[in-house]
PDB file of C-alpha atoms in Angstrom:
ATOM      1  CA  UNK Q   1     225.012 -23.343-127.478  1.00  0.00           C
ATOM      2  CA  UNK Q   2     224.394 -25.166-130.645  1.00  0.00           C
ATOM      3  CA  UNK Q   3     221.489 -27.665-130.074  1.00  0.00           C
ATOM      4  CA  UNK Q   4     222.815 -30.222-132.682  1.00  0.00           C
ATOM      5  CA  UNK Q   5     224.863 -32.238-130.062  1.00  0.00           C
ATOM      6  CA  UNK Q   6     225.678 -36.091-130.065  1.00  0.00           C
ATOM      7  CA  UNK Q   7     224.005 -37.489-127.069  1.00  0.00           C
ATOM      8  CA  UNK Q   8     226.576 -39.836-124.975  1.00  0.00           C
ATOM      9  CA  UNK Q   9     226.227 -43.404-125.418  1.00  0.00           C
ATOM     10  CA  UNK Q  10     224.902 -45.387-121.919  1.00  0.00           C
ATOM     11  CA  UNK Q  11     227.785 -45.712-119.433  1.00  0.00           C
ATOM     12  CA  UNK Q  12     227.323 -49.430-119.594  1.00  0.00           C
ATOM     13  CA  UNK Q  13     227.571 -50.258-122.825  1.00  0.00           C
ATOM     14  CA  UNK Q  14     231.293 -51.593-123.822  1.00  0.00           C
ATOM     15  CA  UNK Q  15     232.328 -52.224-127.090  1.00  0.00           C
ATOM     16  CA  UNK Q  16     232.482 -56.235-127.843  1.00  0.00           C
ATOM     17  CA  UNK Q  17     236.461 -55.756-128.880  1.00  0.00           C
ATOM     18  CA  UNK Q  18     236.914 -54.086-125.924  1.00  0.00           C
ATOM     19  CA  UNK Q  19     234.827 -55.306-123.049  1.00  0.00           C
ATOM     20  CA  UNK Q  20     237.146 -58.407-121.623  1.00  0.00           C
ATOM     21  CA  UNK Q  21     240.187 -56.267-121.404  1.00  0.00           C
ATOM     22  CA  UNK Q  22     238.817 -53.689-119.928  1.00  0.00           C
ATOM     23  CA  UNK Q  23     236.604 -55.527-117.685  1.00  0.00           C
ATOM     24  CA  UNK Q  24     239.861 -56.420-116.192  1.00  0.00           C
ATOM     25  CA  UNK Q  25     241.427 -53.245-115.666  1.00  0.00           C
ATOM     26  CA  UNK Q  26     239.586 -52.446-112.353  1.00  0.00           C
ATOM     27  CA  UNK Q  27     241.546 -54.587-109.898  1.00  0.00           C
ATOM     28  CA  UNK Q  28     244.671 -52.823-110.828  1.00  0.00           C
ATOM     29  CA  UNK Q  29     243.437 -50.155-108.415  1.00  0.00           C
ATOM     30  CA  UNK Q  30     241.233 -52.312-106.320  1.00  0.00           C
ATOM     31  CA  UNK Q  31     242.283 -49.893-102.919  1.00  0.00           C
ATOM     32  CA  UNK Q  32     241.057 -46.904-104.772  1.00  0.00           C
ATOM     33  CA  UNK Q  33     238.553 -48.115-106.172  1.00  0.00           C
ATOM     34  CA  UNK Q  34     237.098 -49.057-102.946  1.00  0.00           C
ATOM     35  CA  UNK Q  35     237.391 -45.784-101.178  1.00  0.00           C
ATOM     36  CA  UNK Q  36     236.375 -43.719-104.556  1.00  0.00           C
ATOM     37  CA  UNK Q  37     233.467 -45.192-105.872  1.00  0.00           C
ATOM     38  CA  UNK Q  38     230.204 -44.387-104.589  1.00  0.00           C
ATOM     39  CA  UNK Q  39     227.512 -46.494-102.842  1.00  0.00           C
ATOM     40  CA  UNK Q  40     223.789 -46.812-103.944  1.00  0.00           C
ATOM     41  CA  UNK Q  41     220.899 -44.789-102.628  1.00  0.00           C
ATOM     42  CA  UNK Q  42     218.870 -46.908 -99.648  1.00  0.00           C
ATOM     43  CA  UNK Q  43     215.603 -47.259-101.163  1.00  0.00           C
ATOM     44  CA  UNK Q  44     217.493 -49.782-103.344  1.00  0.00           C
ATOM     45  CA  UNK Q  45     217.885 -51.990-100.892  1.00  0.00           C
ATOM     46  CA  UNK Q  46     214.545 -51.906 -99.574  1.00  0.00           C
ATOM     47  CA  UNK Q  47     213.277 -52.331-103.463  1.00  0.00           C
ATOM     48  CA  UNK Q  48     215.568 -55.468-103.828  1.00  0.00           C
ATOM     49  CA  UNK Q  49     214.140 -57.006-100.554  1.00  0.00           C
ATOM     50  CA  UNK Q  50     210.572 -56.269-102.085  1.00  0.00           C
ATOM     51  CA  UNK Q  51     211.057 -56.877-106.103  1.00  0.00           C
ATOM     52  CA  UNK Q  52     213.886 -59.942-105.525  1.00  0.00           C
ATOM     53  CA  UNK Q  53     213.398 -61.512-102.474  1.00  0.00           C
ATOM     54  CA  UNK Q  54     216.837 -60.392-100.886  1.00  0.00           C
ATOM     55  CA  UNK Q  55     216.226 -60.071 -97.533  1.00  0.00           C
ATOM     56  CA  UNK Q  56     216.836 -61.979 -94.006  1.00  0.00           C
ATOM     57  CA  UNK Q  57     217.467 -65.418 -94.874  1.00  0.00           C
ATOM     58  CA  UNK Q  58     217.726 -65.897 -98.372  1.00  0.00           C
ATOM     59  CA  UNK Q  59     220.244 -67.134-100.524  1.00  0.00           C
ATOM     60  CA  UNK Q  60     221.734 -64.293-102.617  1.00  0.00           C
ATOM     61  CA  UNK Q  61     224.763 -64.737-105.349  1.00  0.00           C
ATOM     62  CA  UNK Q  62     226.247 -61.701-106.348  1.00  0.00           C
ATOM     63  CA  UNK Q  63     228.097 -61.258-109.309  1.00  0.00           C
ATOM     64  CA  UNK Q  64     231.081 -58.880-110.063  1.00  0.00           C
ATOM     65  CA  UNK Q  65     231.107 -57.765-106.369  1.00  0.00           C
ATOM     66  CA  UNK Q  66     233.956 -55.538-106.610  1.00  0.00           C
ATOM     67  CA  UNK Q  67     235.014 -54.279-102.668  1.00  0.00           C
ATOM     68  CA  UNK Q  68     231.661 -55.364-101.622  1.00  0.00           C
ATOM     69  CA  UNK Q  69     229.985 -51.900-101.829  1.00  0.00           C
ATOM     70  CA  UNK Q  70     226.419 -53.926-102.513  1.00  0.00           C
ATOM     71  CA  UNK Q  71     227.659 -56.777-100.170  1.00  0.00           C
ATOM     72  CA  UNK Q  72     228.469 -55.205 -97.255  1.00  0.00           C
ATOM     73  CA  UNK Q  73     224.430 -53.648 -97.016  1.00  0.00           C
ATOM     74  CA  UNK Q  74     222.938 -56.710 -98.266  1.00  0.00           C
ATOM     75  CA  UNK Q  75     225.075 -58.770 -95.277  1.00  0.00           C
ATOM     76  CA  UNK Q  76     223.278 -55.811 -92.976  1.00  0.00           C
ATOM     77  CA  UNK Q  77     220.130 -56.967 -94.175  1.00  0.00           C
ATOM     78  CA  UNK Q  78     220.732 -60.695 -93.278  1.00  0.00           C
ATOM     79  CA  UNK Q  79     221.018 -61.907 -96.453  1.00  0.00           C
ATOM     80  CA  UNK Q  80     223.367 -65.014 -96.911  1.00  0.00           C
ATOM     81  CA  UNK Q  81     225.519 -64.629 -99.875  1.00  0.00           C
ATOM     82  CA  UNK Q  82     227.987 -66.173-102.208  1.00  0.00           C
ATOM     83  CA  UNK Q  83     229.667 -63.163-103.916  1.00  0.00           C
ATOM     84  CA  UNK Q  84     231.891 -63.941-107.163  1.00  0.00           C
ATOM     85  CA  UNK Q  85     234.336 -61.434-108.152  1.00  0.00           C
ATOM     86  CA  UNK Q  86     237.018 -61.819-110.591  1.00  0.00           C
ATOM     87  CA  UNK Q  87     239.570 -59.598-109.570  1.00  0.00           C
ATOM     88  CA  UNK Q  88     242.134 -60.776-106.888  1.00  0.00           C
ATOM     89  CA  UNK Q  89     242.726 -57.798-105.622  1.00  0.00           C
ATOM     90  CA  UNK Q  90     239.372 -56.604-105.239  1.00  0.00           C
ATOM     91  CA  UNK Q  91     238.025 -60.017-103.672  1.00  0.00           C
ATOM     92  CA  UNK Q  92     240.499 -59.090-101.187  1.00  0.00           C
ATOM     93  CA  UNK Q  93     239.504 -56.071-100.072  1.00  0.00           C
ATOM     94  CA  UNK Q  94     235.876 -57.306-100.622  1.00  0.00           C
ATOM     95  CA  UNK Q  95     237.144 -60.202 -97.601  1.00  0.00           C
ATOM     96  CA  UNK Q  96     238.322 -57.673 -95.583  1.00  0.00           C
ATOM     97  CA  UNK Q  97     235.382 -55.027 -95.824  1.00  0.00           C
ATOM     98  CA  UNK Q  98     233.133 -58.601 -95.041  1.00  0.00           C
ATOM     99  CA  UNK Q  99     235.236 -59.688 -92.138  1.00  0.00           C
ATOM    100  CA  UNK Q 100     232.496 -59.803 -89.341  1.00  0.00           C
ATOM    101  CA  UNK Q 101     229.965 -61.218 -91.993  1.00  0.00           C
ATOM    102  CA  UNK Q 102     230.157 -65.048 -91.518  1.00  0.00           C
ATOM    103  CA  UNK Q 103     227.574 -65.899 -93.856  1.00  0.00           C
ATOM    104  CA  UNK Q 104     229.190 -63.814 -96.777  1.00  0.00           C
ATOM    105  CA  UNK Q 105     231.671 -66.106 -98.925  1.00  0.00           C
ATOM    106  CA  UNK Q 106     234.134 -63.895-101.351  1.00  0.00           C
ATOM    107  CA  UNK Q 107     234.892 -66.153-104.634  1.00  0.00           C
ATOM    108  CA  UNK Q 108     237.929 -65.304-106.741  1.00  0.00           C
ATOM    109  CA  UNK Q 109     236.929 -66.357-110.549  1.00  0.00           C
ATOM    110  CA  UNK Q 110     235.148 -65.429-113.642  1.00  0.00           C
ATOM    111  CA  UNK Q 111     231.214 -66.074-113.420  1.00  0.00           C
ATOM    112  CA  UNK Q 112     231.465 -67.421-116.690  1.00  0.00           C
ATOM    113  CA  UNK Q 113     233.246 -70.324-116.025  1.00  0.00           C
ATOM    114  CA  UNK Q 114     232.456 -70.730-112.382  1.00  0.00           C
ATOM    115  CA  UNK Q 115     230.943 -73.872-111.458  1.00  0.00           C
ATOM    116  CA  UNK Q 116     227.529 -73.537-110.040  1.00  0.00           C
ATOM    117  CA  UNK Q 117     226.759 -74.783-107.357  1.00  0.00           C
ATOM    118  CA  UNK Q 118     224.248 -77.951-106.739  1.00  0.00           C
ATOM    119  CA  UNK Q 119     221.166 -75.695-104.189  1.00  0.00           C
ATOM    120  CA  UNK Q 120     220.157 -72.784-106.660  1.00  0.00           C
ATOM    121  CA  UNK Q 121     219.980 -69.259-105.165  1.00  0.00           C
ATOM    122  CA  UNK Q 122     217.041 -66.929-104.701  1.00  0.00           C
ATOM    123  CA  UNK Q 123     218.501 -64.108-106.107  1.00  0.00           C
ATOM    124  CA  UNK Q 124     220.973 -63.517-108.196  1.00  0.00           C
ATOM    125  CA  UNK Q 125     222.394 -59.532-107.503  1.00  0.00           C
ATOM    126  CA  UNK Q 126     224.820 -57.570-110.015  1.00  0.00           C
ATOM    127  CA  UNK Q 127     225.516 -54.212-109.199  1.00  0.00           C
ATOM    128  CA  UNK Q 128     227.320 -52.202-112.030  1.00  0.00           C
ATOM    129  CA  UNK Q 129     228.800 -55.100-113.437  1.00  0.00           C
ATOM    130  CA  UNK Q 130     226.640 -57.618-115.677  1.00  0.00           C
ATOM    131  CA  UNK Q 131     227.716 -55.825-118.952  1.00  0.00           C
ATOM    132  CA  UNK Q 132     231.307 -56.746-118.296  1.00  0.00           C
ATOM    133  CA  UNK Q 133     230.155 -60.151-118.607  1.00  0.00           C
ATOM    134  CA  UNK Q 134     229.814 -62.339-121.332  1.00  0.00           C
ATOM    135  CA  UNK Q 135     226.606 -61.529-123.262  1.00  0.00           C
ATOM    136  CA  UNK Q 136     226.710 -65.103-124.969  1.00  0.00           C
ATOM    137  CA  UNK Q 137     226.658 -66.402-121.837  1.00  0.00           C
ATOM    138  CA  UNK Q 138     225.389 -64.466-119.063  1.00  0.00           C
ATOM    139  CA  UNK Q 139     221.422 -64.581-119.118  1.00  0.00           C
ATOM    140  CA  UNK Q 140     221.306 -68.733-119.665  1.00  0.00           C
ATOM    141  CA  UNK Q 141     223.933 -68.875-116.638  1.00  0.00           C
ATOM    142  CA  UNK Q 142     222.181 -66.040-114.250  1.00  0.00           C
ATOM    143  CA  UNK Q 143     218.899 -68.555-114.755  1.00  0.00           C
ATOM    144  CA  UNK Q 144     220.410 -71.879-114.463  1.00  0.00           C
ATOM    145  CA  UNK Q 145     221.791 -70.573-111.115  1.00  0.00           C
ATOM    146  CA  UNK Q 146     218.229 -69.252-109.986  1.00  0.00           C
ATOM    147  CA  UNK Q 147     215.628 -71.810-108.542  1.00  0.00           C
ATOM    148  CA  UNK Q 148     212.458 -71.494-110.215  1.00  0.00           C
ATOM    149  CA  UNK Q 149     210.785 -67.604-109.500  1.00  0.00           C
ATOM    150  CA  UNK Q 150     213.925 -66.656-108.174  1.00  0.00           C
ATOM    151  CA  UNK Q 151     214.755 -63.012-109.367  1.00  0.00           C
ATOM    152  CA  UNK Q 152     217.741 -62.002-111.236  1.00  0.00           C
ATOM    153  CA  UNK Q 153     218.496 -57.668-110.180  1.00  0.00           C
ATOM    154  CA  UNK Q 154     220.595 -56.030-112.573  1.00  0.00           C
ATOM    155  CA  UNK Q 155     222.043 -52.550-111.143  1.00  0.00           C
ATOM    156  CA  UNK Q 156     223.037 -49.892-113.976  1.00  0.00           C
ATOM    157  CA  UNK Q 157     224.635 -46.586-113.033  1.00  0.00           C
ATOM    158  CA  UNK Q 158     224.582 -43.952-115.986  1.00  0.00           C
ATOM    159  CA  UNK Q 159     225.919 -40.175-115.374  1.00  0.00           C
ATOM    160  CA  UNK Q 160     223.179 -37.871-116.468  1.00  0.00           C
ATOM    161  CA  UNK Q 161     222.222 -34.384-116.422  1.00  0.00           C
ATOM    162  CA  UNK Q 162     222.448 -32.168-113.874  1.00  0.00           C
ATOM    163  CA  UNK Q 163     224.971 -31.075-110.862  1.00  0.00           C
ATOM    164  CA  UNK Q 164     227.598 -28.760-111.889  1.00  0.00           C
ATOM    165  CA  UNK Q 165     225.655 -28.566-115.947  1.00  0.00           C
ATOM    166  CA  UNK Q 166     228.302 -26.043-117.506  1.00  0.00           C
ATOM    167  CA  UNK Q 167     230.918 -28.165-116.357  1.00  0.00           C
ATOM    168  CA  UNK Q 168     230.375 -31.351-117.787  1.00  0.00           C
ATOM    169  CA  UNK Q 169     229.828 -29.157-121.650  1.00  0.00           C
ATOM    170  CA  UNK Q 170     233.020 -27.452-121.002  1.00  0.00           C
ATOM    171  CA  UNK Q 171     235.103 -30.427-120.086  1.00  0.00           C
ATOM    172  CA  UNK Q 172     234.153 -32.456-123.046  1.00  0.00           C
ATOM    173  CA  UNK Q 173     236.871 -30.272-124.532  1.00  0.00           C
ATOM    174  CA  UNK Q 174     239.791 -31.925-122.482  1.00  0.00           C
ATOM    175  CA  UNK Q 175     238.192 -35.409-123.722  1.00  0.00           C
ATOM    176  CA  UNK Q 176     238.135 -34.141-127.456  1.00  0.00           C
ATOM    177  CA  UNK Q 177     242.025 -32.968-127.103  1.00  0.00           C
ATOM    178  CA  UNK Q 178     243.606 -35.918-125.203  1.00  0.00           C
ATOM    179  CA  UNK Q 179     240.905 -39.171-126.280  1.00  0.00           C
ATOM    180  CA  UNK Q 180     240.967 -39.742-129.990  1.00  0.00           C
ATOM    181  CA  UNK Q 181     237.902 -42.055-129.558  1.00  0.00           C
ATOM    182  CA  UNK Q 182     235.611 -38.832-128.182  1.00  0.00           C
ATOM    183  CA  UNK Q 183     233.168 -38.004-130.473  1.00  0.00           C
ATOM    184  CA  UNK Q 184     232.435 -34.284-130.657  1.00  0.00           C
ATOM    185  CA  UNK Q 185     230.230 -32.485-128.832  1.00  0.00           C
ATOM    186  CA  UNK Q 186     229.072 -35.170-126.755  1.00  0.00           C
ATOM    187  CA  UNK Q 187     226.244 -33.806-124.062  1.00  0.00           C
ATOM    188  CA  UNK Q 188     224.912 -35.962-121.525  1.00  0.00           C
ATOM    189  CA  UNK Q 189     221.399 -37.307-121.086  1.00  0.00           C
ATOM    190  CA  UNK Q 190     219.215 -36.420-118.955  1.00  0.00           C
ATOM    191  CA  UNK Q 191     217.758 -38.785-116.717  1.00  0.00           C
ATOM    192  CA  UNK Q 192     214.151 -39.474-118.339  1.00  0.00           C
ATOM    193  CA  UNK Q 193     216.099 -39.954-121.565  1.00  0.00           C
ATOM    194  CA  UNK Q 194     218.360 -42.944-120.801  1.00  0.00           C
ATOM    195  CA  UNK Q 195     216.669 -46.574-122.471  1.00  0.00           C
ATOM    196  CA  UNK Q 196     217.045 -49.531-120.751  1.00  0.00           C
ATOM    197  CA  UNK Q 197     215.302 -51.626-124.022  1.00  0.00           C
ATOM    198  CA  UNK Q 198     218.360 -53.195-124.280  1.00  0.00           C
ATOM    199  CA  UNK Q 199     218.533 -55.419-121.291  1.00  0.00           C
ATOM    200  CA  UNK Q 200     214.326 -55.711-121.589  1.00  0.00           C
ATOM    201  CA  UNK Q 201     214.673 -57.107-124.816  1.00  0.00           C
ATOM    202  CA  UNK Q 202     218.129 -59.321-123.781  1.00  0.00           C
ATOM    203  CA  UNK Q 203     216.191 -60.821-121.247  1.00  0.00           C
ATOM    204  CA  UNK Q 204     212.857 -61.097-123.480  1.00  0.00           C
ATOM    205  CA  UNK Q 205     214.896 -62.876-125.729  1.00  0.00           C
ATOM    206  CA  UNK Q 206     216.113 -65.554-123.505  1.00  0.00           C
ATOM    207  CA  UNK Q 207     212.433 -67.339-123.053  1.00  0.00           C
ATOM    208  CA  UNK Q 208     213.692 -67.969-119.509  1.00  0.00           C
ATOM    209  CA  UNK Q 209     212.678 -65.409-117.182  1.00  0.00           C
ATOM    210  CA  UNK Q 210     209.107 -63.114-117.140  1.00  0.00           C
ATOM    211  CA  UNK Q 211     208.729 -59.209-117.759  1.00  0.00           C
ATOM    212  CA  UNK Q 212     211.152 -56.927-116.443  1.00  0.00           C
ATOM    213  CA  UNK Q 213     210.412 -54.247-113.500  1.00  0.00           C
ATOM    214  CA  UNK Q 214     212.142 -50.941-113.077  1.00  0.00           C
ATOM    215  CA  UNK Q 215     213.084 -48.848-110.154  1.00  0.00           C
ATOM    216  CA  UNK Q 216     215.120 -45.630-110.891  1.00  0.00           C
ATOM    217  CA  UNK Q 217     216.898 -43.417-108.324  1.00  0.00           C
ATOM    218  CA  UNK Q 218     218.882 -39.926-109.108  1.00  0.00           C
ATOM    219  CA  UNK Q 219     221.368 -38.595-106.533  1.00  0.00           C
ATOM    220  CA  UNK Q 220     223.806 -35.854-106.660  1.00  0.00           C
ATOM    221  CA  UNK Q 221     227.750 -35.989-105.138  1.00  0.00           C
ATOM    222  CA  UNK Q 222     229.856 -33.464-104.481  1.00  0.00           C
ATOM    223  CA  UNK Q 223     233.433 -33.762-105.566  1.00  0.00           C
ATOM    224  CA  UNK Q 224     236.695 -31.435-104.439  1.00  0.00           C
ATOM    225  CA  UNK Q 225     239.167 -31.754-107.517  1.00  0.00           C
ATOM    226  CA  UNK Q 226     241.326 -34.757-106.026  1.00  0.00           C
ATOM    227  CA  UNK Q 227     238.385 -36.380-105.135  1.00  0.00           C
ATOM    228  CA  UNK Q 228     236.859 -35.863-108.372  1.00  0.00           C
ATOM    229  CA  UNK Q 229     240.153 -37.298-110.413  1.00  0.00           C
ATOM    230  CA  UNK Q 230     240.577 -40.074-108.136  1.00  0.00           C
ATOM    231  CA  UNK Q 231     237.140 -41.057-109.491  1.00  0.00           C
ATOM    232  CA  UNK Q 232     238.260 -41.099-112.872  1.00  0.00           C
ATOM    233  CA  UNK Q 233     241.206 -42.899-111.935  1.00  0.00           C
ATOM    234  CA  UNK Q 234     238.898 -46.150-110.977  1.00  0.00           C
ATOM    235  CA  UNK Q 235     237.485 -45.693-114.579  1.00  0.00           C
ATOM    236  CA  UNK Q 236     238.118 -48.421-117.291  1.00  0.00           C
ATOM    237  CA  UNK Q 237     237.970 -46.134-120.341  1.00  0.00           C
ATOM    238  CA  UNK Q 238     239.994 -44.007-118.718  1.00  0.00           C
ATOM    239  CA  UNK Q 239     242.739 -46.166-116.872  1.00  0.00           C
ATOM    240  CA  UNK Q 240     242.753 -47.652-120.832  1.00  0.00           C
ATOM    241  CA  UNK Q 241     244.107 -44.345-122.388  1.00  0.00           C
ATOM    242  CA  UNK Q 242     248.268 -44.183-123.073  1.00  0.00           C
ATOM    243  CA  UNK Q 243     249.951 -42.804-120.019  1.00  0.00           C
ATOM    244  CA  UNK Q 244     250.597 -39.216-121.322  1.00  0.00           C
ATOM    245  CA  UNK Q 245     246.921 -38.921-122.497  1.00  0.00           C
ATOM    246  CA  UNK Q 246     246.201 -39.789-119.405  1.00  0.00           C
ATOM    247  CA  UNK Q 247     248.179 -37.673-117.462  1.00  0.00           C
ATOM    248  CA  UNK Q 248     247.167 -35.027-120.235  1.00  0.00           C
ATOM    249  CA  UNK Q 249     243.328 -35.468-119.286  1.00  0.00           C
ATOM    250  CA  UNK Q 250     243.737 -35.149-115.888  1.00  0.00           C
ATOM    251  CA  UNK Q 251     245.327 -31.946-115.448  1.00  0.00           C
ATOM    252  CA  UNK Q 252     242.934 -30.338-118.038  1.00  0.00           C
ATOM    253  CA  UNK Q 253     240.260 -31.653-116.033  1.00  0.00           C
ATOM    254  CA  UNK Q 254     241.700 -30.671-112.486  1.00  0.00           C
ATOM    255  CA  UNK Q 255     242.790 -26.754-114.039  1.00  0.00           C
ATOM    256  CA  UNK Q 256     239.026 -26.481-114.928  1.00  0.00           C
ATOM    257  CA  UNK Q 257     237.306 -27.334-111.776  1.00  0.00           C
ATOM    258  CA  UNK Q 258     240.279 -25.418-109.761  1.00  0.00           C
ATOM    259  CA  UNK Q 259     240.051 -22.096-112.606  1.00  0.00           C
ATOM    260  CA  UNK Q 260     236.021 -21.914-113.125  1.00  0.00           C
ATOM    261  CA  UNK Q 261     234.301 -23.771-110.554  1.00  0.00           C
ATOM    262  CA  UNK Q 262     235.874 -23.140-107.062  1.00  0.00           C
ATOM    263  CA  UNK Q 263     237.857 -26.630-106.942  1.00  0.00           C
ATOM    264  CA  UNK Q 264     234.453 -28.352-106.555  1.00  0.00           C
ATOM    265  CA  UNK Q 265     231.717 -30.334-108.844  1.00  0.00           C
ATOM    266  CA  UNK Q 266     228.828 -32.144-108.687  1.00  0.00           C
ATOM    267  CA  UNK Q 267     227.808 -35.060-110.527  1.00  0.00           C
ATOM    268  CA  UNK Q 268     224.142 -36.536-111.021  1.00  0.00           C
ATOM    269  CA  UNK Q 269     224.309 -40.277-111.044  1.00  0.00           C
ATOM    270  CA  UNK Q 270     221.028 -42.508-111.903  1.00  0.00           C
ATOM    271  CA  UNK Q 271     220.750 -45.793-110.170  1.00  0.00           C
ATOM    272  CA  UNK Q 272     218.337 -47.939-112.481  1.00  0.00           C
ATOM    273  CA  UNK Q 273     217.057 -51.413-110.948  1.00  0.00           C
ATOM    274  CA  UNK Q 274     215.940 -54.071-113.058  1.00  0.00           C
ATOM    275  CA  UNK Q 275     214.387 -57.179-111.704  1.00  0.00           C
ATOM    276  CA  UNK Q 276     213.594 -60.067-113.803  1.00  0.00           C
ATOM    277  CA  UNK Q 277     211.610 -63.169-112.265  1.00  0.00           C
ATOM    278  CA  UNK Q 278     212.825 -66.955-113.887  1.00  0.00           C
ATOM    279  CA  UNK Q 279     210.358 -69.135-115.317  1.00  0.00           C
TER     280      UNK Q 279
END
């Protein structure tokens, strides 16, 4: 295998053109999006209790909820939280995964132009989700919603090396045929590889909040072939492409796991925490 191969850009990383419409795309499958996506490893919970502050009794706001996924463990944990989420249909099912959690509150709008309210929070929690938000405006608002010391915990999941390896080289080829914007040869990166300067030096920037602490955590899932393409299926980039390409994609993807890799894959996922302390 040729060594000379572009390295994937970070999963998190939307192009400016592109990032409010896609942002949006999410809650048209707000069901399946809730039973496909994954959850976060434990220890993050235990690291945002230590590194933010969210544990029993404090004030939490999280931002881009989605179905809860971060909520509903954070509720566990006895944290009382305003969660804003600006999908209708996934605030819904984010209500109804929170039902027995009476100090959860579900918000249906855009963070951007939410109105904060008067009592700042002691934590401010976004789980794969801040870089769908406005980066004019998201830093300044994240700390004028934070009382002072209060921690703002930025959660970034990246797909890296490792699982089922030959896999993820050899389906880069059903990318290449049926996404024109797939540059070739793409090859993920593995985990010790992936920079997060760019939030660092985004929050540097600000003047508002101190140095930035890091947690990382790599896990492994294993995927049948439906399983797998209903993943994809929750996807922005994916759920973007025309209906054919789509449709295209998927079945090259789905006659590769079935053909060469026994109708099952695994993925590597790394969970990155960054926790930020305002000024």
């Amino acid at each position: 295998m040729p060594e000379n191969r572009a390295q994937a850009p970070r999963d998190d990383s939307p192009e400016e053109s592109r990032r409010a419409r896609l942002s949006r795309i999410f809650d048209e499958v707000a069901e399946l999006y809730d039973r496909a996506r994954p959850g976060y490893p434990p220890e993050l919970y235990a690291d945002l209790e230590e590194l933010a502050g969210a544990g029993s009794g404090s004030r939490v706001l999280e931002v881009g909820c989605g179905t809860g996924q971060v909520t509903v463990p954070l509720a566990g944990r006895g944290c009382r939280i305003t969660a804003v989420e600006a999908g209708p249909r996934m605030a819904a099912v984010a209500r109804r995964n929170l039902a027995g959690a009476p100090a959860v509150e579900v918000v249906t709008a855009e963070f951007e132009s939410w109105p904060l309210p008067e009592e700042p929070f002691d934590a401010l929690v976004s789980a794969t989700a801040f870089h769908w938000l406005d980066p004019a405006v998201r830093i300044v608002k994240a700390a004028d919603a934070l009382r002072a010391g209060g921690a703002l915990a930025v959660v970034r999941t990246q797909h890296v090396r490792g699982g089922t390896e030959e896999f993820f080289v050899e389906v880069q080829r059903c990318y290449e045929r049926f996404d024109p914007d797939t540059t070739p040869g793409l090859r993920l990166p593995a985990a010790a590889e992936v920079d997060a300067s760019d939030h660092v030096a985004e929050v540097a920037r600000s003047g508002l909040f101190g140095s930035t602490v890091f947690r990382r955590y790599e896990y492994d899932l294993t995927y049948t072939t439906s399983e797998y393409l209903d993943l994809l299926r929750t996807y922005s980039g994916h759920r973007a492409l025309p209906k054919a390409a789509r449709h295209g994609l998927f079945e090259c993807v789905a006659g590769l796991i079935d053909g060469r890799y026994g109708g099952r894959v695994t993925k590597r996922y790394l969970i990155e925490l960054g926790v930020s302390h305002r000024r």
